[in-house]
Short mmCIF file of C-alpha atoms in Angstrom, two decimals:
data_model
loop_
_atom_site.label_atom_id
_atom_site.label_comp_id
_atom_site.label_asym_id
_atom_site.label_seq_id
_atom_site.Cartn_x
_atom_site.Cartn_y
_atom_site.Cartn_z
CA MET A 2 22.97 10.37 -38.69
CA CYS A 3 21.15 10.46 -35.37
CA ILE A 4 22.50 11.56 -32.02
CA ILE A 5 22.40 9.00 -28.78
CA TYR A 6 23.64 9.70 -25.28
CA ASN A 7 25.30 6.48 -23.65
CA GLY A 8 25.19 7.85 -20.06
CA GLU A 9 28.16 10.71 -20.44
CA LYS A 10 28.77 11.71 -23.57
CA MET A 11 26.51 12.62 -26.96
CA VAL A 12 27.77 9.63 -29.45
CA THR A 13 27.18 9.88 -33.45
CA VAL A 14 25.95 6.90 -35.41
CA THR A 15 24.61 6.46 -38.41
CA ARG A 16 21.53 4.45 -39.49
CA ALA A 17 24.05 1.87 -42.21
CA THR A 18 25.93 1.46 -38.36
CA VAL A 19 22.62 0.93 -36.80
CA SER A 20 21.65 -1.55 -39.42
CA ARG A 21 25.01 -3.27 -39.45
CA VAL A 22 24.53 -3.79 -35.82
CA GLU A 23 21.04 -5.18 -36.06
CA GLN A 24 21.28 -7.13 -38.99
CA LYS A 25 24.54 -8.96 -36.75
CA LEU A 26 21.54 -9.66 -33.51
CA GLY A 27 19.60 -10.80 -35.69
CA GLU A 28 21.96 -13.41 -36.39
CA GLY A 29 23.50 -13.63 -32.99
CA ARG A 30 26.68 -12.97 -33.45
CA ASP A 31 29.17 -11.20 -31.66
CA GLN A 32 28.25 -11.49 -28.21
CA LEU A 33 30.41 -8.34 -27.49
CA LEU A 34 28.97 -6.05 -30.11
CA VAL A 35 25.51 -6.93 -29.16
CA SER A 36 26.25 -6.14 -25.69
CA ARG A 37 27.84 -2.63 -26.23
CA TYR A 38 25.10 -1.54 -28.35
CA LEU A 39 22.46 -2.76 -26.46
CA ARG A 40 24.21 -0.32 -23.29
CA LEU A 41 24.46 2.65 -26.02
CA ILE A 42 20.34 3.03 -27.31
CA LEU A 43 19.58 1.63 -23.71
CA THR A 44 21.46 4.42 -21.56
CA ARG A 45 19.83 6.90 -23.71
CA ALA A 46 16.76 5.41 -23.06
CA LYS A 47 17.15 5.57 -19.34
CA ASN A 48 18.57 8.43 -19.01
CA ALA A 49 16.01 10.63 -20.79
CA MET A 50 13.16 8.44 -20.81
CA ASP A 51 11.18 11.01 -20.51
CA ILE A 52 11.69 12.41 -24.51
CA TYR A 53 9.75 11.17 -27.07
CA ASP A 54 12.77 9.83 -29.01
CA PRO A 55 11.28 8.39 -32.18
CA PHE A 56 14.38 6.39 -33.47
CA ALA A 57 14.95 4.60 -30.17
CA MET A 58 11.78 3.41 -30.72
CA VAL A 59 12.84 2.85 -34.13
CA GLN A 60 15.92 0.66 -33.02
CA MET A 61 13.32 -1.41 -30.00
CA ARG A 62 10.88 -1.92 -32.27
CA GLY A 63 13.66 -3.65 -34.97
CA LEU A 64 14.90 -5.96 -31.59
CA LEU A 65 10.99 -6.84 -30.70
CA SER A 66 10.35 -8.14 -34.26
CA ALA A 67 13.61 -9.37 -34.58
CA GLY A 68 12.81 -11.69 -31.72
CA ILE A 69 15.96 -10.54 -30.01
CA SER A 70 16.78 -13.23 -26.79
CA ILE A 71 17.89 -10.98 -23.53
CA ASN A 72 20.86 -13.35 -23.46
CA ALA A 73 22.52 -11.67 -26.06
CA ALA A 74 23.01 -9.27 -23.25
CA LYS A 75 26.30 -10.39 -22.33
CA ASP A 76 25.56 -8.93 -18.46
CA PHE A 77 22.36 -8.15 -15.70
CA GLU A 78 21.90 -4.48 -16.62
CA THR A 79 22.17 -4.60 -19.96
CA ALA A 80 19.20 -7.10 -19.76
CA GLN A 81 17.30 -4.75 -16.71
CA ASP A 82 17.40 -1.80 -19.06
CA ILE A 83 15.73 -3.54 -21.42
CA TYR A 84 13.15 -4.68 -19.77
CA GLN A 85 12.61 -1.40 -18.25
CA PHE A 86 13.22 0.45 -21.91
CA ILE A 87 10.01 -2.50 -22.71
CA MET A 88 7.96 -1.60 -19.81
CA LEU A 89 8.53 2.30 -19.32
CA GLY A 90 9.77 3.48 -22.59
CA PHE A 91 8.02 1.77 -25.04
CA GLN A 92 4.76 2.03 -23.42
CA ASN A 93 3.14 2.72 -26.54
CA TYR A 94 4.12 -0.53 -28.18
CA ASN A 95 1.51 -3.21 -28.82
CA PHE A 96 1.04 -4.44 -25.31
CA GLU A 97 0.26 -8.34 -26.03
CA HIS A 98 3.60 -8.26 -28.78
CA ARG A 99 5.92 -6.64 -25.27
CA ARG A 100 3.99 -8.72 -22.86
CA LYS A 101 4.88 -12.38 -25.87
CA TYR A 102 8.26 -10.52 -26.11
CA ILE A 103 8.99 -11.30 -22.83
CA LEU A 104 7.66 -14.19 -22.18
CA ASP A 105 10.07 -15.65 -24.40
CA GLN A 106 12.83 -14.81 -22.81
CA PRO A 107 14.87 -17.66 -20.14
CA LYS A 108 12.36 -17.62 -16.49
CA GLU A 109 15.78 -17.61 -14.61
CA THR A 110 16.79 -14.13 -16.51
CA THR A 111 13.02 -12.31 -16.84
CA ILE A 112 12.27 -12.89 -13.09
CA PRO A 113 14.71 -11.65 -10.99
CA ILE A 114 14.80 -8.33 -13.20
CA LEU A 115 10.42 -8.50 -12.92
CA CYS A 116 11.12 -9.18 -8.97
CA ARG A 117 13.76 -6.12 -8.85
CA VAL A 118 10.84 -3.90 -11.40
CA ILE A 119 7.94 -4.19 -8.14
CA ASP A 120 10.34 -3.72 -5.46
CA SER A 121 11.56 -0.38 -7.22
CA GLN A 122 10.83 3.03 -5.17
CA GLU A 123 11.00 4.47 -8.75
CA CYS A 124 9.38 2.66 -11.35
CA THR A 125 6.24 3.40 -12.32
CA ILE A 126 2.55 1.85 -11.29
CA GLU A 127 1.51 0.51 -14.89
CA ALA A 128 4.84 -0.53 -14.85
CA LYS A 129 4.44 -2.97 -12.04
CA GLN A 130 1.05 -3.50 -13.14
CA PHE A 131 3.30 -4.73 -16.29
CA ALA A 132 5.69 -6.81 -14.46
CA LEU A 133 3.04 -8.48 -12.40
CA ILE A 134 0.74 -9.26 -16.08
CA ILE A 135 4.04 -11.63 -16.48
CA LEU A 136 4.65 -12.90 -13.24
CA LYS A 137 0.66 -13.81 -13.38
CA SER A 138 1.45 -16.14 -16.81
CA LEU A 139 4.71 -16.99 -14.58
CA LYS A 140 3.26 -18.66 -11.99
CA ASP A 141 6.61 -19.15 -10.23
CA GLU A 142 6.65 -19.04 -7.08
CA LYS A 143 9.77 -17.86 -6.72
CA ALA A 144 8.13 -13.95 -7.08
CA VAL A 145 5.94 -14.83 -4.42
CA PRO A 146 8.66 -13.58 -0.92
CA ASN A 147 8.55 -9.87 -4.19
CA ILE A 148 4.51 -9.83 -4.44
CA LEU A 149 3.89 -10.50 -1.11
CA LYS A 150 5.98 -7.04 0.44
CA LEU A 151 4.45 -5.07 -2.44
CA LEU A 152 0.79 -5.66 -1.33
CA LYS A 153 2.31 -4.84 1.97
CA GLU A 154 2.97 -1.53 0.97
CA SER A 155 0.43 -0.46 -1.91
CA ARG A 156 -3.30 -1.13 -2.05
CA ASN A 157 -2.64 -0.69 -5.99
CA PHE A 158 -2.25 -3.87 -7.11
CA ASP A 159 -4.52 -6.17 -4.29
CA ASP A 160 -6.67 -7.77 -7.25
CA LEU A 161 -3.81 -8.20 -9.78
CA GLY A 162 -1.80 -9.75 -6.77
CA ALA A 163 -4.37 -11.94 -5.36
CA GLU A 164 -4.59 -13.73 -8.32
CA ILE A 165 -0.97 -14.22 -8.57
CA LEU A 166 -0.34 -15.67 -4.96
CA GLY A 167 -3.58 -18.07 -6.50
CA ASN A 168 -2.94 -19.63 -9.71
CA ILE A 169 1.16 -20.99 -8.07
CA SER A 170 1.38 -23.94 -7.17
CA TYR A 171 3.78 -24.07 -4.55
CA LYS A 172 6.15 -26.22 -3.22
CA ASP A 173 7.63 -24.17 -0.54
CA GLN A 174 4.57 -25.10 2.39
CA GLU A 175 5.85 -21.70 4.63
CA LEU A 176 5.29 -19.45 1.15
CA ARG A 177 1.80 -21.16 0.62
CA SER A 178 0.79 -19.93 4.32
CA GLN A 179 1.92 -16.41 3.98
CA ALA A 180 0.20 -16.74 0.12
CA CYS A 181 -2.58 -17.91 1.72
CA GLU A 182 -2.61 -15.58 5.29
CA VAL A 183 -2.22 -12.30 2.60
CA LEU A 184 -5.26 -14.05 0.58
CA ARG A 185 -7.55 -13.88 3.37
CA ASN A 186 -6.50 -10.41 4.91
CA LEU A 187 -7.58 -9.34 1.12
CA PHE A 188 -10.60 -11.19 0.71
CA GLY A 189 -13.32 -8.92 2.31
CA THR A 190 -11.34 -5.63 0.40
CA LEU A 191 -11.98 -7.53 -3.06
CA PRO A 192 -14.67 -7.62 -5.86
CA ASP A 193 -16.80 -10.28 -6.50
CA SER A 194 -15.81 -10.32 -9.99
CA ILE A 195 -12.14 -11.17 -8.11
CA LYS A 196 -14.00 -12.89 -4.84
CA GLN A 197 -15.66 -15.80 -6.86
CA SER A 198 -12.11 -17.06 -8.32
CA ILE A 199 -10.20 -16.22 -4.45
CA ILE A 200 -12.69 -19.01 -3.10
CA GLY A 201 -11.47 -21.60 -5.64
CA TYR A 202 -8.12 -20.55 -4.67
CA PHE A 203 -8.48 -21.45 -1.40
CA ALA A 204 -10.13 -24.51 -2.31
CA LYS A 205 -6.99 -25.45 -4.30
CA LEU A 206 -4.44 -24.57 -1.53
CA ASP A 207 -5.92 -25.97 0.83
CA ASP A 208 -6.70 -23.29 3.12
CA LYS A 209 -8.96 -24.48 6.00
CA LYS A 210 -8.47 -21.50 7.81
CA ALA A 211 -10.58 -19.63 4.87
CA VAL A 212 -13.91 -21.98 5.83
CA PRO A 213 -16.04 -19.38 7.49
CA LEU A 214 -14.93 -16.57 4.61
CA ILE A 215 -16.42 -19.35 2.22
CA ILE A 216 -19.42 -20.02 4.52
CA GLY A 217 -20.30 -16.25 4.76
CA GLU A 218 -20.14 -16.03 0.54
CA LEU A 219 -22.93 -18.58 0.92
CA GLN A 220 -25.16 -15.67 1.08
CA ASN A 221 -23.72 -13.24 -1.80
CA GLU A 222 -25.77 -12.09 -4.63
CA ARG A 223 -24.06 -13.39 -6.73
CA ILE A 224 -24.98 -17.39 -8.09
CA GLN A 225 -21.29 -18.10 -8.93
CA VAL A 226 -19.78 -16.47 -6.16
CA ARG A 227 -22.14 -18.53 -4.12
CA LEU A 228 -21.63 -21.83 -6.33
CA ASN A 229 -18.29 -21.45 -5.90
CA ALA A 230 -18.33 -21.06 -2.14
CA VAL A 231 -20.52 -24.83 -2.62
CA VAL A 232 -17.73 -26.68 -4.29
CA ALA A 233 -14.94 -25.25 -2.44
CA LEU A 234 -16.10 -26.36 1.14
CA GLY A 235 -17.19 -29.79 -0.19
CA THR A 236 -13.21 -29.80 -1.41
CA LEU A 237 -12.55 -28.86 1.42
CA ARG A 238 -14.52 -31.05 3.31
CA ALA A 239 -15.83 -28.65 6.26
CA GLU A 240 -17.57 -30.74 8.36
CA ILE A 241 -18.98 -27.01 9.75
CA ALA A 242 -20.67 -26.39 6.94
CA ILE A 243 -22.62 -29.04 6.80
CA PRO A 244 -25.53 -26.85 7.94
CA LYS A 245 -25.71 -23.89 5.91
CA LEU A 246 -25.24 -26.44 2.99
CA LEU A 247 -28.10 -28.53 3.99
CA GLU A 248 -30.46 -24.64 3.74
CA LYS A 249 -29.10 -24.72 0.31
CA LEU A 250 -31.13 -27.77 -0.90
CA ASP A 251 -34.14 -25.69 0.21
CA PRO A 252 -35.81 -23.36 -2.45
CA LYS A 253 -37.36 -21.13 -0.20
CA LEU A 254 -34.06 -20.19 0.64
CA GLU A 255 -31.93 -21.07 -2.07
CA SER A 256 -33.21 -19.37 -5.85
CA SER A 257 -30.61 -21.16 -8.10
CA ASP A 258 -31.03 -24.69 -9.11
CA ARG A 259 -27.51 -25.31 -10.01
CA VAL A 260 -26.13 -24.36 -6.71
CA ARG A 261 -28.98 -26.62 -4.85
CA GLU A 262 -27.21 -29.92 -6.67
CA THR A 263 -24.07 -29.00 -6.00
CA SER A 264 -24.57 -28.60 -2.31
CA ALA A 265 -25.83 -32.14 -2.41
CA ARG A 266 -22.84 -32.98 -4.60
CA ALA A 267 -20.45 -31.24 -1.89
CA LEU A 268 -22.29 -33.36 0.68
CA ILE A 269 -20.74 -36.81 -0.90
CA ILE A 270 -16.89 -35.14 -0.86
CA ILE A 271 -17.75 -34.12 3.10
CA ASN A 272 -19.36 -37.57 3.40
CA LYS A 273 -20.17 -37.08 6.90
CA ARG A 274 -23.58 -39.60 7.49
CA THR A 275 -25.97 -38.44 10.30
CA ASN A 276 -29.10 -38.93 10.90
CA GLU A 277 -29.85 -35.15 10.11
CA ILE A 278 -27.95 -34.71 7.17
CA LEU A 279 -30.08 -38.31 5.79
CA GLU A 280 -33.19 -36.55 7.53
CA ALA A 281 -32.86 -33.58 5.22
CA LEU A 282 -31.83 -35.63 2.06
CA GLY A 283 -35.17 -37.24 2.92
CA LYS A 284 -37.20 -34.00 3.40
CA ALA A 285 -35.74 -32.45 0.48
CA ILE A 286 -36.23 -35.85 -1.62
CA ARG A 287 -40.56 -35.86 -0.89
CA GLU A 288 -40.99 -31.68 -1.52
CA GLU A 289 -38.95 -31.19 -4.70
CA SER A 290 -40.57 -30.70 -7.57
CA ASP A 291 -38.09 -31.01 -10.71
CA PRO A 292 -37.32 -34.37 -11.91
CA GLN A 293 -33.63 -33.85 -12.40
CA ILE A 294 -32.81 -31.69 -8.86
CA LYS A 295 -34.35 -34.93 -7.36
CA GLU A 296 -32.23 -37.41 -9.18
CA GLU A 297 -29.47 -35.27 -7.46
CA PHE A 298 -30.88 -35.68 -4.22
CA ILE A 299 -31.64 -39.38 -4.78
CA TYR A 300 -27.67 -40.21 -5.36
CA ALA A 301 -26.16 -38.41 -2.71
CA LEU A 302 -29.16 -40.17 -0.64
CA ARG A 303 -27.68 -43.21 -1.75
CA ILE A 304 -24.15 -42.37 -1.49
CA LEU A 305 -24.68 -41.48 2.12
CA LYS A 306 -26.41 -44.64 3.58
CA GLY A 307 -23.33 -46.54 1.82
CA GLY A 308 -23.19 -46.45 -2.24
CA LYS A 309 -19.02 -46.28 -3.32
CA PHE A 310 -17.56 -42.30 -2.66
CA THR A 311 -16.31 -40.51 -4.99
CA ILE A 312 -14.49 -36.90 -5.69
CA SER A 313 -15.92 -37.00 -9.51
CA VAL A 314 -19.06 -36.27 -8.73
CA LEU A 315 -18.32 -32.66 -8.18
CA GLU A 316 -17.14 -32.21 -11.67
#
């Protein structure tokens, strides 16, 4: 026997009854019974989340192991309770199992509930982080307004929120514009490990307003950040960055061979053919001692002097 609080009174449920219902859940039968049963155990969890309840844990473990679909719940509130229980009341259960369980559900059910979680004033930081991790995998712009709102209200989610905004393929250009603005505002506060990704997102989102920020990272101590900055400036065809890219050809000003080679390729992509650029490349070729790097410079000069232009040279 087990006593469960259903939100109004204490209810006695036998383990045999639970087993029969879980069997029906697994077979996908009797949707009304499914909904009532889920409401019973999940309302108990919702009203006493701070009490360790081994039996409730066993019940939820059964649901997760059976891979029960959220669609088994007939109403939105029951589905929301399932998510709340998984995110808030079941945190000791295997993280990847919980994540996979939610990702296996239909997007049309998942996204509205996750958005409610990150909007809620009652949910913990940990719960919101878990919801954001799921949204990062879903890459759906429907959640963008909620994420933007969250980032304005709290600085606890800057890194994860920025990665989500940058990874989405936007159909709504107004949302893309808003996301780019937030990414630019956050950029200076982010660690280099995140910056190097955000630089790539600027290029992916074709955010030309971010060019001055990207140019500033050409002096970053981390090679990968500088390298990503060079690639992004080429992809964005940032003519304003040409003087800085020409400086990157000089081994006295740039220590990384990869950054120097990639700078020559970025100049090809920008495809600005001025005497200043041609002369700088010629000088770099004459002074270069490394045969491989010299070949990259020669190739860039040949292309800019009239060879066939191709964007694939940055790949």
